[in-house]
XYZ file of C-alpha atoms in Angstrom:
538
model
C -17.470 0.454 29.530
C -14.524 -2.119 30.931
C -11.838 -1.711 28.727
C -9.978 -4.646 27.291
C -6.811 -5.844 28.869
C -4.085 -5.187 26.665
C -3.243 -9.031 26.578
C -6.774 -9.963 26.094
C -6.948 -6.554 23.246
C -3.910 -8.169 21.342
C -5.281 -11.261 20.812
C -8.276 -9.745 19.556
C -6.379 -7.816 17.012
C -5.150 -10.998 15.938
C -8.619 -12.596 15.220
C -10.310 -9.767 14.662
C -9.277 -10.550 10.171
C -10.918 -13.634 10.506
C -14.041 -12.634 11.884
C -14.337 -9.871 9.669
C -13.621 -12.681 6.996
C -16.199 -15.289 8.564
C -19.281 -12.458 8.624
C -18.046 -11.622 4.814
C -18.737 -15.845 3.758
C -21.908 -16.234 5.615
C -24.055 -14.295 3.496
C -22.640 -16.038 0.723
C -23.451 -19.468 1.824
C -26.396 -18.727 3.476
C -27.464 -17.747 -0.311
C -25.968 -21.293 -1.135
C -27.705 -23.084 1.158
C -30.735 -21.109 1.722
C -34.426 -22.144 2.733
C -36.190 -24.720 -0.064
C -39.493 -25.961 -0.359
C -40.663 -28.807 0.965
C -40.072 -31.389 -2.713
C -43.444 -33.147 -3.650
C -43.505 -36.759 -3.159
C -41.266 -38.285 -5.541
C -41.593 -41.785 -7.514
C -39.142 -44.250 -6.522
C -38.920 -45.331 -10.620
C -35.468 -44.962 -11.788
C -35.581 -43.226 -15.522
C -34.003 -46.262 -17.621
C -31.209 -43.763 -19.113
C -29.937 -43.224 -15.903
C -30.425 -46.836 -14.241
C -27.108 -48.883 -14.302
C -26.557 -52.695 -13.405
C -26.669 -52.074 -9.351
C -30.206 -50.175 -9.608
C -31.809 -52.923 -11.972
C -31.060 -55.015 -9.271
C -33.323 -52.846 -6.685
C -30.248 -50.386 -5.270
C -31.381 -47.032 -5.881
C -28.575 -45.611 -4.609
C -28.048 -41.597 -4.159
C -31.293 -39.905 -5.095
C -29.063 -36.757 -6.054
C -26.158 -38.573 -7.916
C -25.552 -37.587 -11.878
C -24.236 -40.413 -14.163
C -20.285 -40.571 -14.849
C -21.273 -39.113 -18.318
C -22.111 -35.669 -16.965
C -18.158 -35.897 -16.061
C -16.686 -33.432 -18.882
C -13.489 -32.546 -20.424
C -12.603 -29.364 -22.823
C -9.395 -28.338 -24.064
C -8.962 -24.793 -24.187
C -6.086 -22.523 -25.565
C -4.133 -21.207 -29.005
C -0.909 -21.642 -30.840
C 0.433 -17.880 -31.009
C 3.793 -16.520 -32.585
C 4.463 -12.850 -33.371
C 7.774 -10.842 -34.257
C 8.091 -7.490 -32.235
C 10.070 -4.836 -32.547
C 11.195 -1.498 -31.190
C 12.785 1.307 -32.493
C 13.756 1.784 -29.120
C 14.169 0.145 -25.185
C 10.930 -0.845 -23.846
C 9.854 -2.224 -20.161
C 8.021 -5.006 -19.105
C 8.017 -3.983 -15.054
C 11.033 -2.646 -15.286
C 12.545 -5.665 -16.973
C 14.176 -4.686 -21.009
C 12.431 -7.118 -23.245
C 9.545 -7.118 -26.069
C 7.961 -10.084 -24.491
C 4.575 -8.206 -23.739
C 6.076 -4.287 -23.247
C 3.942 -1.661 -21.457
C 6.046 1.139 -21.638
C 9.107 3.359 -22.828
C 12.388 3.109 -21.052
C 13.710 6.540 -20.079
C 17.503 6.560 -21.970
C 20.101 5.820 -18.995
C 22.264 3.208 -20.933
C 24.105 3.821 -24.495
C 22.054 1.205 -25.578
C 19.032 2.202 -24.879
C 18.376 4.080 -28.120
C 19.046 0.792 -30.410
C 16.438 -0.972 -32.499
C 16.021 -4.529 -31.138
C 13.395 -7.328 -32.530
C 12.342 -10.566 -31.368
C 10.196 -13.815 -32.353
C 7.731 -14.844 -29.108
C 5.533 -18.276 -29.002
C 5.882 -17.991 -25.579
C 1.863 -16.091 -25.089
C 0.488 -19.437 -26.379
C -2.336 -20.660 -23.864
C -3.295 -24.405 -23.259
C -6.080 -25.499 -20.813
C -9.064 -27.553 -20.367
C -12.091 -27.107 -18.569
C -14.240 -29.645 -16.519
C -17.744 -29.749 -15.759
C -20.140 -31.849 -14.039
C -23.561 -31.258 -14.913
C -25.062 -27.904 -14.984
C -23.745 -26.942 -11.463
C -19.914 -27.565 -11.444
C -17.362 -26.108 -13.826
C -13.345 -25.947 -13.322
C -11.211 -23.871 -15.424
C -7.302 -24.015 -15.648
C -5.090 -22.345 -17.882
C -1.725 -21.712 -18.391
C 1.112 -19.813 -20.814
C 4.413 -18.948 -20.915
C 5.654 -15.769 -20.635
C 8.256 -14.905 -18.624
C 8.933 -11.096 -18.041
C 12.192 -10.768 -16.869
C 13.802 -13.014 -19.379
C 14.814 -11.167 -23.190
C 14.383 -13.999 -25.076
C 12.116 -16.907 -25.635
C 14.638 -19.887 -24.835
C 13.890 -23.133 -23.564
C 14.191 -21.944 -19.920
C 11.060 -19.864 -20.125
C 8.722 -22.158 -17.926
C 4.386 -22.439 -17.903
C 2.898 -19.536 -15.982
C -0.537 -20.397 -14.106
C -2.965 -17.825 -15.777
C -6.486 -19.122 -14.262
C -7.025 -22.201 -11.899
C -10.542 -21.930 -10.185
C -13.871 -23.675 -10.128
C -17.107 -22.588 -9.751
C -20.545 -24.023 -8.086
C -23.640 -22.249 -9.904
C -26.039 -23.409 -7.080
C -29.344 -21.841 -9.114
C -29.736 -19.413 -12.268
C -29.028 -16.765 -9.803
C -26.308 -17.444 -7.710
C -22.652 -18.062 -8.486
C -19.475 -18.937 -5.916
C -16.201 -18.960 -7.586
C -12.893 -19.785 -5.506
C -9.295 -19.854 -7.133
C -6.840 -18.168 -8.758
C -9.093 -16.320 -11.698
C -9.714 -12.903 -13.602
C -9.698 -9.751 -11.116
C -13.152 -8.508 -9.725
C -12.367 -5.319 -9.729
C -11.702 -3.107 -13.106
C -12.484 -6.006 -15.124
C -13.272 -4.364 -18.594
C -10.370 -5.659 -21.108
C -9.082 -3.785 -23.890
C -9.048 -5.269 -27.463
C -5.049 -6.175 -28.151
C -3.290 -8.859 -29.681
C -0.473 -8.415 -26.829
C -2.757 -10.745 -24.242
C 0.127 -11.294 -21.862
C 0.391 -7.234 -20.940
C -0.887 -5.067 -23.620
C -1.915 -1.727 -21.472
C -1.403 -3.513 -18.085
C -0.728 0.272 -17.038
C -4.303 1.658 -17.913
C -6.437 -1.378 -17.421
C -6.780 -4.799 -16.069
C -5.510 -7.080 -19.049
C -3.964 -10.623 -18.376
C -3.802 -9.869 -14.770
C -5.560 -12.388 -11.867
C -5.903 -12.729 -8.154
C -6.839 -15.590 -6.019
C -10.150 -14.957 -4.910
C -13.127 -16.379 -2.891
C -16.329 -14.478 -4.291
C -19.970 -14.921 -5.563
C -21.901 -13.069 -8.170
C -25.295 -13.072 -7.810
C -28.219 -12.015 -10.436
C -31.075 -9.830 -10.493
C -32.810 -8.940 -13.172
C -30.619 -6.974 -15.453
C -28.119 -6.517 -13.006
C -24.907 -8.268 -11.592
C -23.807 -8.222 -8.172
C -20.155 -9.595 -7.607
C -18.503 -9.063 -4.024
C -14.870 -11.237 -3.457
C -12.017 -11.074 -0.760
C -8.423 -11.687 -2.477
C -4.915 -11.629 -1.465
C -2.768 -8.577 -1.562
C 0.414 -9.536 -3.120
C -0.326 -9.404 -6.932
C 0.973 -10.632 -9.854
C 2.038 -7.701 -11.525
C 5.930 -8.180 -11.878
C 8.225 -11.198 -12.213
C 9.650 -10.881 -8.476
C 8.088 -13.179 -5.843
C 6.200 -11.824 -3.382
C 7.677 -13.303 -0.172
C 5.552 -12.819 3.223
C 2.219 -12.217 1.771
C 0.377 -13.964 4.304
C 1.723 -11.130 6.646
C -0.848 -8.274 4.925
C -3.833 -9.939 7.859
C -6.341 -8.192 5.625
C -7.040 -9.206 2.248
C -8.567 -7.314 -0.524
C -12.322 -6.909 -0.644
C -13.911 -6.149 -4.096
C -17.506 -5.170 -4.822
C -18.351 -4.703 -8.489
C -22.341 -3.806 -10.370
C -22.689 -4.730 -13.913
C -25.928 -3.651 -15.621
C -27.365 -4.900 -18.938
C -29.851 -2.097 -20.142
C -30.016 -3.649 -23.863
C -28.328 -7.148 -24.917
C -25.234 -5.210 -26.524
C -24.696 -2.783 -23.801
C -23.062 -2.710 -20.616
C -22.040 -0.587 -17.714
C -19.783 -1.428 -14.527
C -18.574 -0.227 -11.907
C -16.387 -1.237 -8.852
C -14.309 -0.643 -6.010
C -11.371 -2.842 -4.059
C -9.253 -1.898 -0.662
C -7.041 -3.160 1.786
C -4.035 -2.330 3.831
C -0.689 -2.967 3.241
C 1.131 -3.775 5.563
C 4.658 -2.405 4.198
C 6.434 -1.767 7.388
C 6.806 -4.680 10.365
C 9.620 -4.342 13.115
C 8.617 -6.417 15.305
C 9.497 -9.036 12.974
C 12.155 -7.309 10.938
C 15.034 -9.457 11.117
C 17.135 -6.049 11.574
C 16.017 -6.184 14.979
C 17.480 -9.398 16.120
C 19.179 -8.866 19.556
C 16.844 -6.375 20.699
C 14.184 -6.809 22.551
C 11.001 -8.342 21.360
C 8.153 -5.501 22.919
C 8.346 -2.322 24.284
C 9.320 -2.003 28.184
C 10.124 1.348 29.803
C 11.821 -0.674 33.045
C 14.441 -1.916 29.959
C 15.251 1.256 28.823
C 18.567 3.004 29.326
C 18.980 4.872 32.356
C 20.341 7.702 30.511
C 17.102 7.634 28.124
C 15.233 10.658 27.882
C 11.445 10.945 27.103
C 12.599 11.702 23.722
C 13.978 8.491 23.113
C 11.633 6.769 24.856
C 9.018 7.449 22.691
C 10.998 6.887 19.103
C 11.956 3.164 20.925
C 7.859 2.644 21.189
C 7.362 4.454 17.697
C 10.151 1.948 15.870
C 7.999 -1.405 17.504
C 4.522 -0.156 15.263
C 3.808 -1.437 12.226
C 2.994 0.616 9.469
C 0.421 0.356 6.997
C -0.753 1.962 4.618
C -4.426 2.251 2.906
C -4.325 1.087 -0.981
C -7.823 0.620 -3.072
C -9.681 2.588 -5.819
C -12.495 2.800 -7.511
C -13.569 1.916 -11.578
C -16.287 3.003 -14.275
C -16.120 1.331 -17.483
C -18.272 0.332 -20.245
C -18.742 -2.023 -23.208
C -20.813 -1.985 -26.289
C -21.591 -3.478 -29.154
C -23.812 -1.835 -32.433
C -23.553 -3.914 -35.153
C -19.557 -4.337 -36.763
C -18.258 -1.794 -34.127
C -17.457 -2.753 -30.652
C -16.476 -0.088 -28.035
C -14.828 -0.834 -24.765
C -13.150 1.999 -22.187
C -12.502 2.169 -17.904
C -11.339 4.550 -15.954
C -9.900 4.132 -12.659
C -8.792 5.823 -9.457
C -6.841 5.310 -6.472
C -3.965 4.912 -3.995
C -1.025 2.231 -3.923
C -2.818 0.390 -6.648
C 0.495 -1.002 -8.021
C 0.478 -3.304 -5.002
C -3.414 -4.831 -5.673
C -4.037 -4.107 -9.101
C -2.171 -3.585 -12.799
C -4.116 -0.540 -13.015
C -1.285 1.020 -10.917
C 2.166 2.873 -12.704
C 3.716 3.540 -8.937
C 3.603 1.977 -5.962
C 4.395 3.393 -2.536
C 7.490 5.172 -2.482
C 9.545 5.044 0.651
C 11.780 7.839 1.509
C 13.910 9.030 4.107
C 13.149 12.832 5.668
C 17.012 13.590 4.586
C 16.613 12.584 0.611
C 13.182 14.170 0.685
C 14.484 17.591 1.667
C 17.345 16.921 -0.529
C 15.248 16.079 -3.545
C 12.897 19.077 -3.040
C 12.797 22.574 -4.380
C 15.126 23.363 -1.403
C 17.869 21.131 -0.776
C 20.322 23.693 -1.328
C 19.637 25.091 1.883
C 22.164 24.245 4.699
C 21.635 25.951 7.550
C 19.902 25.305 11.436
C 16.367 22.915 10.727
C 17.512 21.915 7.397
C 20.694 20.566 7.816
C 18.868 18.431 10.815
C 16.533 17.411 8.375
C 19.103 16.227 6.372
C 20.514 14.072 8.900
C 17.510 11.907 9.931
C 17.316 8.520 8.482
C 13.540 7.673 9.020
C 11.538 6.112 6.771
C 8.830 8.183 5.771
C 6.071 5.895 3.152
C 4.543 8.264 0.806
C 1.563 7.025 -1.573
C 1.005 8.346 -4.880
C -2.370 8.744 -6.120
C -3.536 8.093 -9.855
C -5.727 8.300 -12.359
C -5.692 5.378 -15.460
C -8.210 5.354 -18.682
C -8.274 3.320 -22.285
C -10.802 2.958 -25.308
C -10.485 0.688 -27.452
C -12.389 0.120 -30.867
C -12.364 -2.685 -33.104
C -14.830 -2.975 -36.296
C -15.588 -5.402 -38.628
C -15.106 -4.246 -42.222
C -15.698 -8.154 -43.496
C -16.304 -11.195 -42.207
C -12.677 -11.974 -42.395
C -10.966 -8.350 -41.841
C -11.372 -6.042 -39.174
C -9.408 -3.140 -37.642
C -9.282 -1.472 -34.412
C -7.664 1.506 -32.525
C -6.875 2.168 -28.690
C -5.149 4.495 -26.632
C -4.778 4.623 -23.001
C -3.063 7.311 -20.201
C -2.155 6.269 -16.684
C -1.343 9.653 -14.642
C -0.135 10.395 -10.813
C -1.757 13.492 -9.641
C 0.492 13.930 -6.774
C 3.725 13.725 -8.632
C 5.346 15.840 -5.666
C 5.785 12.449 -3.454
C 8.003 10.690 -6.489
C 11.350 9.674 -6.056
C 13.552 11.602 -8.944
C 16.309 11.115 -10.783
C 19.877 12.107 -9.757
C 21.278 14.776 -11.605
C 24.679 13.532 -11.254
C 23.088 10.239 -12.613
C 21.842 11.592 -15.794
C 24.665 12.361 -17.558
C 26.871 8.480 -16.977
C 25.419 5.631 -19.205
C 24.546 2.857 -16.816
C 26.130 -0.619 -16.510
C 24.101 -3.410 -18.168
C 22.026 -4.840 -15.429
C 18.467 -4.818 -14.167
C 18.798 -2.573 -11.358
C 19.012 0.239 -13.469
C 15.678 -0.751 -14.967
C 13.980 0.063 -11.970
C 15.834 2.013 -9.619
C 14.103 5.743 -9.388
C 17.618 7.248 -7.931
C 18.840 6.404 -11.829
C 15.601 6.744 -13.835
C 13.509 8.495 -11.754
C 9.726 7.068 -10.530
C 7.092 6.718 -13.486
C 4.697 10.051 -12.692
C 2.529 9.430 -16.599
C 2.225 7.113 -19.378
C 0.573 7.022 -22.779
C 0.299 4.446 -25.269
C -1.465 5.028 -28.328
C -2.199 2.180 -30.952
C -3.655 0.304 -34.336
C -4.368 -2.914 -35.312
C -5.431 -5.165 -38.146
C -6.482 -9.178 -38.793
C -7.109 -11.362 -41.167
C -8.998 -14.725 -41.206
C -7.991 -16.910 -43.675
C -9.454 -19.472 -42.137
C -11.595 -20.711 -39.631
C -9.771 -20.455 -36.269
C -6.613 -19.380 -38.372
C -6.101 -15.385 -37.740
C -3.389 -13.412 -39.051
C -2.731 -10.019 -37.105
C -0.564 -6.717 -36.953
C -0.266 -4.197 -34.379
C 1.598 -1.035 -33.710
C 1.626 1.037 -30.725
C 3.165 4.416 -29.405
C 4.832 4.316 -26.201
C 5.087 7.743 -24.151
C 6.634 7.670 -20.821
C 7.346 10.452 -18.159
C 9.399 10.083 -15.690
C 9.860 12.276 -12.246
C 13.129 14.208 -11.986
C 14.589 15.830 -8.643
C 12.707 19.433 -7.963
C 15.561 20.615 -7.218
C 17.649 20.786 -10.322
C 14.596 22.613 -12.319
C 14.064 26.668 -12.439
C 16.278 29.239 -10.469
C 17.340 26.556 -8.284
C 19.427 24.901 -10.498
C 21.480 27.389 -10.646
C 22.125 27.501 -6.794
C 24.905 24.885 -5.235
C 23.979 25.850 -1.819
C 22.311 28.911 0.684
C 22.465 29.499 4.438
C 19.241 30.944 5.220
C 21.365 31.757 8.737
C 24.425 33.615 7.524
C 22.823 34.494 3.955
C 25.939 32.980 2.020
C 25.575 30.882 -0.527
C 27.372 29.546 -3.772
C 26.268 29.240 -6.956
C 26.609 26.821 -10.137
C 26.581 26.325 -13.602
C 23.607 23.610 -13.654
C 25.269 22.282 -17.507
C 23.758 21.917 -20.819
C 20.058 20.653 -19.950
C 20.690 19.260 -23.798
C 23.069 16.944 -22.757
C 21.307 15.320 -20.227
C 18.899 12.255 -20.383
C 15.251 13.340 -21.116
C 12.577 12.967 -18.723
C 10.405 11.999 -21.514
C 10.872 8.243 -22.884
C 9.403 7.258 -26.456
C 8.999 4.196 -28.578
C 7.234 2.688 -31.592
C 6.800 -1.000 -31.654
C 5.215 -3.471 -33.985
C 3.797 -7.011 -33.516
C 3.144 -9.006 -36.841
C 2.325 -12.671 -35.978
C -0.519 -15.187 -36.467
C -2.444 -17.875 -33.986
C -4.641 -21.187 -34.435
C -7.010 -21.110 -32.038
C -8.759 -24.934 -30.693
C -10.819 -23.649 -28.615
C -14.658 -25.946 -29.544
């Protein structure tokens, strides 16, 4: 075989997304657009409920047209307010707030441990839908919820929830394209928190921009969609998305083996592209591509090779895979999922960690042996390279809700999100532990201080009340449990030792202090939501 010329390769790595991309469409268009029959011979009599002044006149106009009345409008949405509170701090992605909390916040500031309470309208939706005839439908929606801010003032702003239309070409076959409920894990827990209630251990409130079709057979559901990488699972921007050349593909199965049962399964990957220096603006002033004939005379083979090393991207593999379930016998409903993966954190809120990147010197020192100091250690120690470590993870819920009247109901849930490779967390610094932090965000969701989520638990009950039609009155409690990695090192008979020349054989030792005195690893916290909502929905 004549191998590709590397100019003539690179430029084939370039297009090589889109192709993969333009084979992934066809089938779904070609199911769009497929083969028809041949229509019988139709008369050219216009129904009189569909002919307007032109057509009396003899303009038939567009055989396929639908009158301006088939042109819909809905309004969509609720009025919700609730008071929370917490017994203690609780996170919303690493932001301190009770706006829509998923978990505990490990105790690193004094005030960590304070009660705090709060009155939100801000999960509220408003939206409309549009359809046009029996083929079209667009759906937008909106709230306003706004993670990283403590309070509900008047600079919270409208968060796009869902914006996407769909084109339902036959009975069968549906396209959807927009910004609209993820693909993949898409069983939702009952909760009154809608914004992020379990966003840990299951796919509530969360959405991707997606091009997809679902397609029917029988009593099964076949969904496949490609979606972009960069999620909306915390308040940062994502900057640069566009750069991650693949995008997420999705495959899901739903199957209906009796009208109130359901089972589903899917799956979603992609690579993430975390790591670019060729366009790292750290590298301004050196040279664009590898060329040996550049390289300093004094260069050995050594450094050579870490020069053409440093120019590679890196990515890494992220995707899982989900089972879940929903049911429905009479006034109890069931729901549950379980999901696994890698990286998740980055494509789906089923994730608790996201890739952790490391240096070779802070993982030896955060290991079981970073008191040693002598020869390949101390080396170790020394190098500065980035080394990208991904954490896998296991997340589950179940949820119950059942309907004692036909105005009160009550439900439970609990759900546990759990990395099984807790080893490749960043921990906490001892040294850290001990200092109450300065008010500010970074110390929300830096792992040096609070060490990297490895397990979470949230266990919880709820009641409502309908006084009314569309008037419901709810309250909710739930039990936050949150784990969170510490440094190896400073755990055991290691603890104890301040440093050890394998070498020589000298070392030192050192009282490790009053474990009791230091900030747990464990964080807990009760809330409670008590609030009401009008919903307008028709």
């Amino acid at each position: 075989m004549t191998p590709i010329p590397q100019g003539k390769k690179h430029r084939f790595e370039k297009v090589y997304p889109f192709f993969m991309m333009i084979l992934f469409l066809l089938p779904i268009f070609s199911l769009a657009a497929g083969p028809k029959k041949k229509p019988a011979k139709e008369s050219t009599e216009i129904p009189k409920e569909l002919q307007t002044p032109e057509t009396k006149l003899g303009e038939t106009g567009p055989k396929e047209s639908l009158p301006l009345s088939a042109l819909e409008y809905k309004i969509t949405g609720m009025f919700k307010t609730d008071f929370a509170y917490a017994n203690n701090s609780v996170l919303s992605f690493g932001f301190d707030n009770l706006v829509a909390p998923t978990m505990a916040k490990r105790q690193v500031q004094a005030r960590d441990s304070e009660s705090r309470s709060g009155i939100y309208p801000t999960s509220s939706l408003l939206g409309t839908e549009i359809t046009y005839g029996t083929k079209l439908k667009g759906v937008f929606e909106a709230d306003f919820v706004d993670v990283s801010k403590s309070s509900a003032g008047p600079e919270t702003k409208a968060r796009v929830r869902q914006i996407y239309f769909k084109y339902t070409p036959n009975p069968s076959l549906e396209i959807f394209l927009g910004r609209t409920w993820d693909l993949f894990a898409g069983v939702f827990p009952h909760s009154f928190n809608s914004s992020a209630f379990m966003s840990a251990t299951g796919n509530v409130g969360w959405q991707r921009e997606q091009i997809g079709a679902w397609y029917k057979l029988g009593k099964f559901k076949f969904g496949t969609a490609i979606g972009t990488t960069g999620f909306h699972n915390d308040p940062q921007v994502k900057i640069n998305v566009e750069r991650n050349s693949m995008p997420t593909v999705a495959v899901r199965i739903d199957w209906f083996p009796t009208p109130t049962l359901m089972f589903t399964t899917s799956a979603l990957g992609t690579k993430l592209k975390v790591s670019d220096p060729y366009t790292d603006t750290t590298r301004d002033g050196s040279f664009l591509h590898y060329d040996p004939s550049r390289q300093d005379p004094n260069a050995t083979p050594i450094s050579g090779l870490l020069q053409k090393e440093s120019n590679k991207r890196t990515n890494l593999a992220a995707g899982g895979v989900s089972f879940g379930f929903t049911w429905k016998w009479g006034p109890l409903e069931s729901k549950g999922e379980i999901t696994y993966g890698a990286n998740l954190n980055s494509v789906t809120a089923s994730g608790i960690s996201p890739f952790q990147s490391t240096t070779y010197g802070n993982e030896i020192t955060d290991s079981q042996w970073g008191f040693l100091s002598g020869g390949y250690f101390n080396d170790a120690k020394a190098s500065t390279r980035t080394k990208y470590n991904s954490p896998r993870e296991v997340t589950g819920f179940l949820s119950f809700n059942y309907e004692v009247t036909k105005q009160f109901g009550i439900g439970i849930h609990a759900g546990v999100s759990r990395v099984t490779n807790p080893e490749v967390l960043v921990g906490a610094d001892y040294n850290q532990l001990t200092i109450s932090r300065s008010d500010s965000f970074q110390w929300t969701s830096n792992p040096r201080v609070m060490g990297a989520l490895r397990e979470n638990h949230d266990y919880g009950f709820r009641m409502y009340y309908d006084p009314d039609e569309r008037v419901r009155f709810f309250f909710q409690t739930d039990l936050f449990r949150t784990f969170y990695k510490d440094v190896d090192r400073y755990s055991g008979q290691s603890a104890h030792i301040a440093s050890y020349d394998p070498v020589t054989g000298a070392g030192e030792l050192r009282d490790p202090g009053n474990k009791y005195v230091r900030a747990s690893a464990l964080g807990e916290a009760y809330s409670v939501r008590l609030g009401g909502l009008f919903r307008f929905d028709p």
